[in-house]
XYZ file of C-alpha atoms in Angstrom:
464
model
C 15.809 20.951 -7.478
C 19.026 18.850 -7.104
C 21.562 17.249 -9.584
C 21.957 17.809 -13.087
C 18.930 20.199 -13.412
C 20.056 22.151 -10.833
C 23.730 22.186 -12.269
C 22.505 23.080 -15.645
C 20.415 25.768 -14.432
C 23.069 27.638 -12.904
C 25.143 27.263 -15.378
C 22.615 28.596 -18.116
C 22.071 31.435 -15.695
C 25.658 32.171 -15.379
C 25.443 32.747 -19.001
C 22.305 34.522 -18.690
C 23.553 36.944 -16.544
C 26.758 37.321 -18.204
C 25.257 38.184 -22.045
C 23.279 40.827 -20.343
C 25.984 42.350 -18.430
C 28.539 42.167 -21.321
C 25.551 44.175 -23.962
C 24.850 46.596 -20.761
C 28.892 47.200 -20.307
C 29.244 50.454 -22.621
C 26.754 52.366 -21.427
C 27.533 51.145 -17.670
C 30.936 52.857 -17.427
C 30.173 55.537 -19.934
C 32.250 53.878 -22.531
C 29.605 54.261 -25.454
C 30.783 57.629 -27.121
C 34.675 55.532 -27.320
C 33.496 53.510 -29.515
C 31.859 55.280 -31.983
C 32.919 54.268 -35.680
C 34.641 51.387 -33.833
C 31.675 48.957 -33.662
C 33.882 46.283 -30.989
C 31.334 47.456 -28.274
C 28.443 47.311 -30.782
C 29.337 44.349 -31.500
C 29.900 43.010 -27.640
C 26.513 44.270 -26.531
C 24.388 42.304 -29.868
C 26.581 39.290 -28.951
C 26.397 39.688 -24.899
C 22.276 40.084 -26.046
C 22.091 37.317 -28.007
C 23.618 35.045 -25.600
C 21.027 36.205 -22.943
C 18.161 35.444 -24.876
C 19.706 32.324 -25.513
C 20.270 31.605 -21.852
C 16.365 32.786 -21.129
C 15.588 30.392 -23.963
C 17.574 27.644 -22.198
C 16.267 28.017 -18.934
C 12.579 27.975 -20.016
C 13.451 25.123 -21.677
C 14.159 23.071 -19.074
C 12.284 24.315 -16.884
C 9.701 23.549 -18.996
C 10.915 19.795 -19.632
C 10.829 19.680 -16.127
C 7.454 20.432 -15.432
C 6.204 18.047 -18.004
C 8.108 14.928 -16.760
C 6.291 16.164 -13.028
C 2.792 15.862 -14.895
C 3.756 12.432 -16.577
C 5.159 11.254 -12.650
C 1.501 12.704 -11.826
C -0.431 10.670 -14.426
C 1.342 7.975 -14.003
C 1.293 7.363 -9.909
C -2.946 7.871 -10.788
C -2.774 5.411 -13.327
C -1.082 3.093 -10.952
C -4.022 3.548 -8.304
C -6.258 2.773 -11.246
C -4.341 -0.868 -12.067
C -3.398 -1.572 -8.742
C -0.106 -2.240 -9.925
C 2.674 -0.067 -9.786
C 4.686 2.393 -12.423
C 5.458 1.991 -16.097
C 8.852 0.807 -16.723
C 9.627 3.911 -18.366
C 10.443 5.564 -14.852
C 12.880 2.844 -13.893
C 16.578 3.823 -13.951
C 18.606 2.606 -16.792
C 22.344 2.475 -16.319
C 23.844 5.792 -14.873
C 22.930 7.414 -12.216
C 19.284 8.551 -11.343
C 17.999 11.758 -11.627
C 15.685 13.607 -9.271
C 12.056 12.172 -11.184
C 13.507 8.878 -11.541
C 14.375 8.870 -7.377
C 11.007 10.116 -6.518
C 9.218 7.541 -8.559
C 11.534 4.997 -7.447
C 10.509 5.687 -3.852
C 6.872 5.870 -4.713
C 7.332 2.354 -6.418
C 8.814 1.283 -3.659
C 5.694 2.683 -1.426
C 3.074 0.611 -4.134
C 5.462 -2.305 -3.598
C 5.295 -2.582 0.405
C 1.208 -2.051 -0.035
C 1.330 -4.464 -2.441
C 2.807 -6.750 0.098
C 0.513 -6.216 2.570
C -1.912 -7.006 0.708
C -0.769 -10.543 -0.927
C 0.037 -11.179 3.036
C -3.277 -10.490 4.112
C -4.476 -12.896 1.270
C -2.348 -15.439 2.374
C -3.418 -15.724 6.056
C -7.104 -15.667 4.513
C -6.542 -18.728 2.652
C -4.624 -20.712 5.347
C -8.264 -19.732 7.275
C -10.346 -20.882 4.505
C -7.791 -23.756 3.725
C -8.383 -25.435 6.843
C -12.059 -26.036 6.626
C -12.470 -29.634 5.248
C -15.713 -29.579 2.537
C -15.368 -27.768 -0.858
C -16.481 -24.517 -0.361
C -17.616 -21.928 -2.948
C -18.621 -18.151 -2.772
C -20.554 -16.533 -5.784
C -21.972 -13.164 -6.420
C -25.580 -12.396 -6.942
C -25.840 -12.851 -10.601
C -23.300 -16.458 -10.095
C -19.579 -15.168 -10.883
C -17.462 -17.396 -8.673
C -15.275 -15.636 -6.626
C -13.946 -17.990 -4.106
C -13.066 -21.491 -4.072
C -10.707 -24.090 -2.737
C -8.932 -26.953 -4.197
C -11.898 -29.527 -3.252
C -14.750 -27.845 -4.425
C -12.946 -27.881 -7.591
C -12.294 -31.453 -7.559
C -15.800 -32.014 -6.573
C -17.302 -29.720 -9.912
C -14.407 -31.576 -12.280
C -11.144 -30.418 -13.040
C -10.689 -27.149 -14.833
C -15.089 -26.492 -14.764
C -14.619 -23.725 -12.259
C -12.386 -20.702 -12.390
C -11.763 -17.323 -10.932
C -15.268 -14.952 -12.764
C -16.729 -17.828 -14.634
C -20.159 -18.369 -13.915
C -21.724 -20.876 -11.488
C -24.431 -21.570 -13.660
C -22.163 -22.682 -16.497
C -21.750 -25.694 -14.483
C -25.030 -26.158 -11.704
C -29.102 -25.821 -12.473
C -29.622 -21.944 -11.098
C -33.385 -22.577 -9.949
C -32.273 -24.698 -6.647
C -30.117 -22.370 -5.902
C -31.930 -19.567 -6.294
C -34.744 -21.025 -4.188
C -32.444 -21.700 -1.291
C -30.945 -18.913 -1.294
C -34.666 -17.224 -0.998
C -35.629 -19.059 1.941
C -32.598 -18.461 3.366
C -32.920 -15.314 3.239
C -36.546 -15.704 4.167
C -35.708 -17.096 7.839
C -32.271 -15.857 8.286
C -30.918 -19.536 8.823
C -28.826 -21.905 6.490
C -30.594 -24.301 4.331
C -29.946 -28.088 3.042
C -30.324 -28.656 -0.406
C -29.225 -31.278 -3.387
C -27.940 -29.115 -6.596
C -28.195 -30.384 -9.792
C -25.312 -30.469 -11.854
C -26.291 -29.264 -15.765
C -25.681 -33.238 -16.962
C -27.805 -34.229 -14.147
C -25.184 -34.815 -11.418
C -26.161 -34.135 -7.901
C -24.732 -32.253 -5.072
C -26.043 -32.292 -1.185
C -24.910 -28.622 0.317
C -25.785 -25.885 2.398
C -26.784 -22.449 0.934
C -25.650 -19.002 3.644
C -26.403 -16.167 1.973
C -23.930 -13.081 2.165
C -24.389 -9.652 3.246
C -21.235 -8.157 2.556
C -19.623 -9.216 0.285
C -23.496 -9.785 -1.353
C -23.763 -13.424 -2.442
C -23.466 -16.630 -1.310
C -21.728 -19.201 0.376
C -21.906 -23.036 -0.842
C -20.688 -25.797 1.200
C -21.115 -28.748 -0.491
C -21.886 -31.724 1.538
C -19.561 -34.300 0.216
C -16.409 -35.992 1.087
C -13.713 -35.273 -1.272
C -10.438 -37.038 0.163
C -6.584 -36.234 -1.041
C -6.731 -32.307 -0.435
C -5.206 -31.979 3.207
C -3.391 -28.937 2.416
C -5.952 -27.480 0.084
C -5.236 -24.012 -1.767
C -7.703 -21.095 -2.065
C -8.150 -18.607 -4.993
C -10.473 -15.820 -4.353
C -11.679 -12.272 -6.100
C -13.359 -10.712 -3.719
C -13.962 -7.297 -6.102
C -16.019 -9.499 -8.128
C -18.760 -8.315 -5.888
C -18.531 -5.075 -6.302
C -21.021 -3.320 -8.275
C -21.055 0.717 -9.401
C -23.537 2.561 -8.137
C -26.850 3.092 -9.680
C -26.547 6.610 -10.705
C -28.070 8.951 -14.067
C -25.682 11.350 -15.394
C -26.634 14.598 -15.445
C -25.126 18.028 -15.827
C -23.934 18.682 -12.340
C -22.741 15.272 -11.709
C -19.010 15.565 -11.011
C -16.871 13.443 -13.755
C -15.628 11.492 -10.624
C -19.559 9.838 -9.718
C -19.878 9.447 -13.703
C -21.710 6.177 -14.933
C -19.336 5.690 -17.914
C -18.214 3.036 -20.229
C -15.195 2.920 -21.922
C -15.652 1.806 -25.663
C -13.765 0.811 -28.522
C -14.426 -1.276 -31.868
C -11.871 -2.501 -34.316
C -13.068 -2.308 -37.604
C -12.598 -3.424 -41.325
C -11.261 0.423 -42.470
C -11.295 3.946 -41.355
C -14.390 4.786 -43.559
C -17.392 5.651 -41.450
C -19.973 5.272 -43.823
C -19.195 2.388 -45.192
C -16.611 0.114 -43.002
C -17.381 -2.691 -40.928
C -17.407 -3.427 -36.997
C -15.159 -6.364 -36.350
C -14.531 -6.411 -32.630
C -16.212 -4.107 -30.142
C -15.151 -3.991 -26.083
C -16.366 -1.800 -23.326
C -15.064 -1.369 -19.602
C -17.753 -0.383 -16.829
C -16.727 2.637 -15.168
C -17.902 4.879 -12.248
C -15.612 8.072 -12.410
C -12.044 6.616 -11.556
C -12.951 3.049 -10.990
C -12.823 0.151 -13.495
C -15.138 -2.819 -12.680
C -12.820 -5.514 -15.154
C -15.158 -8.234 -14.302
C -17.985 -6.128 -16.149
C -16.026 -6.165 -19.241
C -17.631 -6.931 -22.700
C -15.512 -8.453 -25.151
C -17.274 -9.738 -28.620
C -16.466 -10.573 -32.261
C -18.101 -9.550 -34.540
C -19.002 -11.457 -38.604
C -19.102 -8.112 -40.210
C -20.845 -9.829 -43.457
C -17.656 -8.814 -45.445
C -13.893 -10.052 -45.981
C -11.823 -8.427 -43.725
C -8.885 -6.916 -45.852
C -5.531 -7.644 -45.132
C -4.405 -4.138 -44.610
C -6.958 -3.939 -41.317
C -5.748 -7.545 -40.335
C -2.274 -6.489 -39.433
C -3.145 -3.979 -37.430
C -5.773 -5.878 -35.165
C -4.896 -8.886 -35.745
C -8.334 -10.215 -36.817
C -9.165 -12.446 -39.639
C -12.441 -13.850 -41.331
C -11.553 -17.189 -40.075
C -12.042 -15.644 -36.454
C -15.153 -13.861 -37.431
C -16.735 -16.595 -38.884
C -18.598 -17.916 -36.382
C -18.845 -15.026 -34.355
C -22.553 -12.764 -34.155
C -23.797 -10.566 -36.694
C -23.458 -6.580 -35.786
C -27.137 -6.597 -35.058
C -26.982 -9.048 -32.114
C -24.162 -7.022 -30.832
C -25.721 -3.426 -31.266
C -28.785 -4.789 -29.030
C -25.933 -5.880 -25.938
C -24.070 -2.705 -26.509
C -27.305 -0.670 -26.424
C -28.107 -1.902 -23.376
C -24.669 -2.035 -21.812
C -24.623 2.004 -22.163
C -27.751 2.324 -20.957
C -27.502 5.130 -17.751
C -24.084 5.593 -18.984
C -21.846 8.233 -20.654
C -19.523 6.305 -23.227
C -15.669 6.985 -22.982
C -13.430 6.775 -25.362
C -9.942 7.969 -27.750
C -11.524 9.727 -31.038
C -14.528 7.825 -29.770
C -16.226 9.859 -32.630
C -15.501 7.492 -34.714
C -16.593 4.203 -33.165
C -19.727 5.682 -32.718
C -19.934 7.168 -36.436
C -19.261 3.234 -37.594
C -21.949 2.096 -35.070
C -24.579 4.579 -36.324
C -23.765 3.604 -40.189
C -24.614 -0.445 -38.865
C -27.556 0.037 -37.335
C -29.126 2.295 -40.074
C -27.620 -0.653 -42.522
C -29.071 -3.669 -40.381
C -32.399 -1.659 -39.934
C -31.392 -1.799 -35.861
C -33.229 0.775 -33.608
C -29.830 3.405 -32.464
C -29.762 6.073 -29.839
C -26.546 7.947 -29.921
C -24.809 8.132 -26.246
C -23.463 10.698 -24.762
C -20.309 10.966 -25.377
C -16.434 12.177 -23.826
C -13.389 12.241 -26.117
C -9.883 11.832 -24.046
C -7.920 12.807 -27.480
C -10.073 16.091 -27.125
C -9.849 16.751 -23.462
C -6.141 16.155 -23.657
C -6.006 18.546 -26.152
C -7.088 20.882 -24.200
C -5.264 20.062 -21.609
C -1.738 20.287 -23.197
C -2.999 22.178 -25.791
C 0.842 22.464 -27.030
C 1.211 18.804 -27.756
C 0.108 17.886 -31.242
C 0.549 14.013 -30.904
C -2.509 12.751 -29.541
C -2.428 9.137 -30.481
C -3.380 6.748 -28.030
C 0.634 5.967 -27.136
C 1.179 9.164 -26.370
C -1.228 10.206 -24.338
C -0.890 6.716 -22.087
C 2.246 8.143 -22.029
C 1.797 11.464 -20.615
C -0.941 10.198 -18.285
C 0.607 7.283 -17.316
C -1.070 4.163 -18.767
C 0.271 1.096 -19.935
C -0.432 0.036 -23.282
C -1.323 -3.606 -22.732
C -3.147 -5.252 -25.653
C -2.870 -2.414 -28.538
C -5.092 -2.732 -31.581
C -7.190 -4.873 -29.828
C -10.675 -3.500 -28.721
C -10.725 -4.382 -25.276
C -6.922 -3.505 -24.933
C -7.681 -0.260 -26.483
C -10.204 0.351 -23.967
C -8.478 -0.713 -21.460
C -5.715 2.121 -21.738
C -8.442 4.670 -22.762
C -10.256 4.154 -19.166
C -6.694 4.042 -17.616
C -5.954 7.503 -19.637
C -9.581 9.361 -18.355
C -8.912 8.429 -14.670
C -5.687 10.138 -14.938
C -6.935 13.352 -16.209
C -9.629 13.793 -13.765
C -7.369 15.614 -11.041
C -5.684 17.343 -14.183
C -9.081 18.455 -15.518
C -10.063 19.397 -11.756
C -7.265 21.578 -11.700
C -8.728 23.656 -15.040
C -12.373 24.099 -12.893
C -13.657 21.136 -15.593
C -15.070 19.344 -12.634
C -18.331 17.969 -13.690
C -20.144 16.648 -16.832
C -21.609 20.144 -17.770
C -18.059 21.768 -17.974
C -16.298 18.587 -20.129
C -19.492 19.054 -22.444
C -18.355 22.622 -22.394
C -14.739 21.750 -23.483
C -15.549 18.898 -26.007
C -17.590 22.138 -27.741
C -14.623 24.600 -27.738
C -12.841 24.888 -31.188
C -9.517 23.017 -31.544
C -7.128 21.474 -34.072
C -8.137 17.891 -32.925
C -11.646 18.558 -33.820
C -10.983 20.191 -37.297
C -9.085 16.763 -38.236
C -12.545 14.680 -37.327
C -14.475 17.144 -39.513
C -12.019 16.965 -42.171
C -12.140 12.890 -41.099
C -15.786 12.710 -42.018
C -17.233 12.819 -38.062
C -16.725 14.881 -35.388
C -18.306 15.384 -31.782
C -21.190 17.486 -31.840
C -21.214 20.767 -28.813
C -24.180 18.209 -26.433
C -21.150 15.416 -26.479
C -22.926 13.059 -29.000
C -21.196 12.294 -32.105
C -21.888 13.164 -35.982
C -20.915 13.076 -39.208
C -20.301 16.537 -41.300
């Protein structure tokens, strides 16, 4: 420890020391029986005791503080792993000068920074490769996401058609392509075909399918003059896909199939409240998959009062066009499929989900389930804030897009990858032993039974 902790430490055990010496001084040098019916001694020692105390209390104290900011600098260099960015803005330095936390982080931003350098100058030599080739060139994933493409291939497809995750298929007939790919595949060589545009456009190229990363490679076939120095944009994680793996028991919380889930919804009343908005984040222990991101509206059939409005921001004019509940039930239902569903007080969402289905007549299988407001409760079991902001806060997540379904889910997949070292360190290492937890008694589950829903010992959820 160096600086002002260290400072105030020795000065609090200065006084520390000095309380308990001044209450121990009578009876030290045998001047106790001097000051009987006097009471200045008496009164030295309570005083000299009190202070010590005091000091002890003072020295727990920020010793204490101390430790905490460590396990916020902990969460928070995870959650940076998580984003791929770097640190919240809350560690930066502002005006003065530094202390020890802020120095460390500062060094470990700087650390991120360089990697993320690296990085954006490895991309850059990638697309001066790729910008030198001369036909428009595209690379798509299996299921059509485009995750590569240059300037002409662009101008080829019309202006502003493709982008960065949008889907091939959106713009060109999928059965050609498919096919090619096929024989491709078939006898390991390229193959010449014309693609059909969706308005009946045509397009000469050759199909190579992909290995790693798996998909495939378009050149298209045409000339497409007035891109010399042509510019590439690429997302090369938009092939990646999480492993195909059941949860069970044993599995440790970092191989966990998950989702993280959160609706928005027209009131805080379970039974008989509205879905509005619903969102959900693919997961496989630490690792969010962004581009497998649901995002939906939701017509909930009712107005949406204002009250709910300001705090997500959604309105019936939004909503009215949007699907009913039912439609989305049947893509959520499938999206959890094989996976455990994550999310803050996620009790709730799934309490509101269960009252829809049994109101739409729709067929409902309640998920498992993990609560982060629970397992940070027991966690820190001291801390007895556990709204979303301040747990991001202790486990280092940014709160990007609050009150907003997918933002909210966001920062609760951002929170759980945090606490997996932290839970590690309490033995809660696999599925089994979070169930375990979830189970345990606590003030945070008392509130959802007094709430109207809770999460049941198996990590499902109920009502009361």
């Amino acid at each position: 420890m160096r600086g002002g902790l260290r400072k105030a430490l020795f000065v609090t055990l200065l006084v520390t020391a000095g309380g308990f010496l001044a209450a121990l001084f009578p009876a030290l040098f045998g001047l106790a029986d001097l000051t009987k019916g006097i009471g200045v001694w008496a009164l030295a020692s309570l005083v000299g005791l009190a202070a010590g105390l005091a000091g002890l209390w003072v020295m727990m104290t920020l010793l204490d503080g101390h430790f905490d900011q460590l396990v916020r600098l902990h969460g928070a260099v995870l959650g940076a792993g998580v984003r791929g960015g770097t640190l919240p803005d809350s560690w930066n330095a502002r005006g003065g000068k530094p202390d020890e936390l802020q120095r460390l982080a500062g060094a470990i931003a700087t650390v991120l920074a360089r990697d993320r350098a690296d990085d954006r100058r490895v991309d850059a030599r990638l697309s001066a490769v790729l910008g030198a080739i001369g036909e428009p060139i595209l690379v798509v994933t299996q299921s059509g996401l485009i995750s590569l493409m240059n300037a002409k291939a662009a101008a080829l497809l019309g202006p502003g058609r493709l982008h960065l995750g949008g889907s091939l298929y959106a713009i060109l007939d999928r059965t050609p392509l498919i096919d090619a790919s096929g024989e491709s595949r078939a006898t390991g060589a390229p193959v010449e075909r014309t693609l059909t545009g969706v308005a009946g456009d045509t397009y000469p190229a050759r199909i190579v399918p992909l290995d790693e990363p798996d998909g495939l490679l378009i050149v298209f076939l045409s000339d497409v003059p007035g891109h010399a120095a042509d510019i590439v944009e690429h997302d090369m994680a938009l092939h990646d896909t999480p492993p195909d793996i059941a949860p069970h028991p044993d599995l440790p919380l970092t191989e966990l199939p998950a989702l993280s889930l959160d609706c928005e919804t027209t009131g805080l009343n379970v039974a008989t409240d509205r879905v509005v908005s619903a969102a959900g984040i693919v997961m496989h222990g630490p690792r969010l998959y962004r581009h497998l991101a649901y995002d939906r509206l939701v017509n909930p059939g009712v107005p949406i009062p204002p009250a709910s409005t300001a705090i997500h921001g959604i309105t019936d004019d939004m909503v009215a066009s949007a699907p009913p509940v039912a439609e989305v039930l049947a893509e959520l239902a499938e999206l959890l499929r094989g996976r455990v569903v994550i999310g803050h007080n996620i009790a709730f969402d799934l309490a509101v989900l269960r009252a829809e289905a049994a109101r739409h007549g729709v067929a409902w299988t309640d998920p498992l389930a993990l609560c982060t407001a629970l397992l940070f409760s027991f966690l820190y079991p001291r801390h007895r804030d556990l709204n979303m902001e301040a747990v991001a806060a202790m486990c280092g997540a940014e709160i990007e897009g609050r009150h907003t379904a997918f933002g909210d889910c966001l920062v609760t997949a951002e929170i759980f990858a945090g606490m997996l070292p932290l839970l590690a360190e309490q033995g809660v290492t696999t599925l089994a032993d979070a169930q375990r937890v979830l189970a345990q008694p606590s003030v945070m589950r008392a509130r959802q039974h007094e709430a109207g829903w809770h999460a049941s010992a198996d990590g499902k959820a109920g009502e009361r």
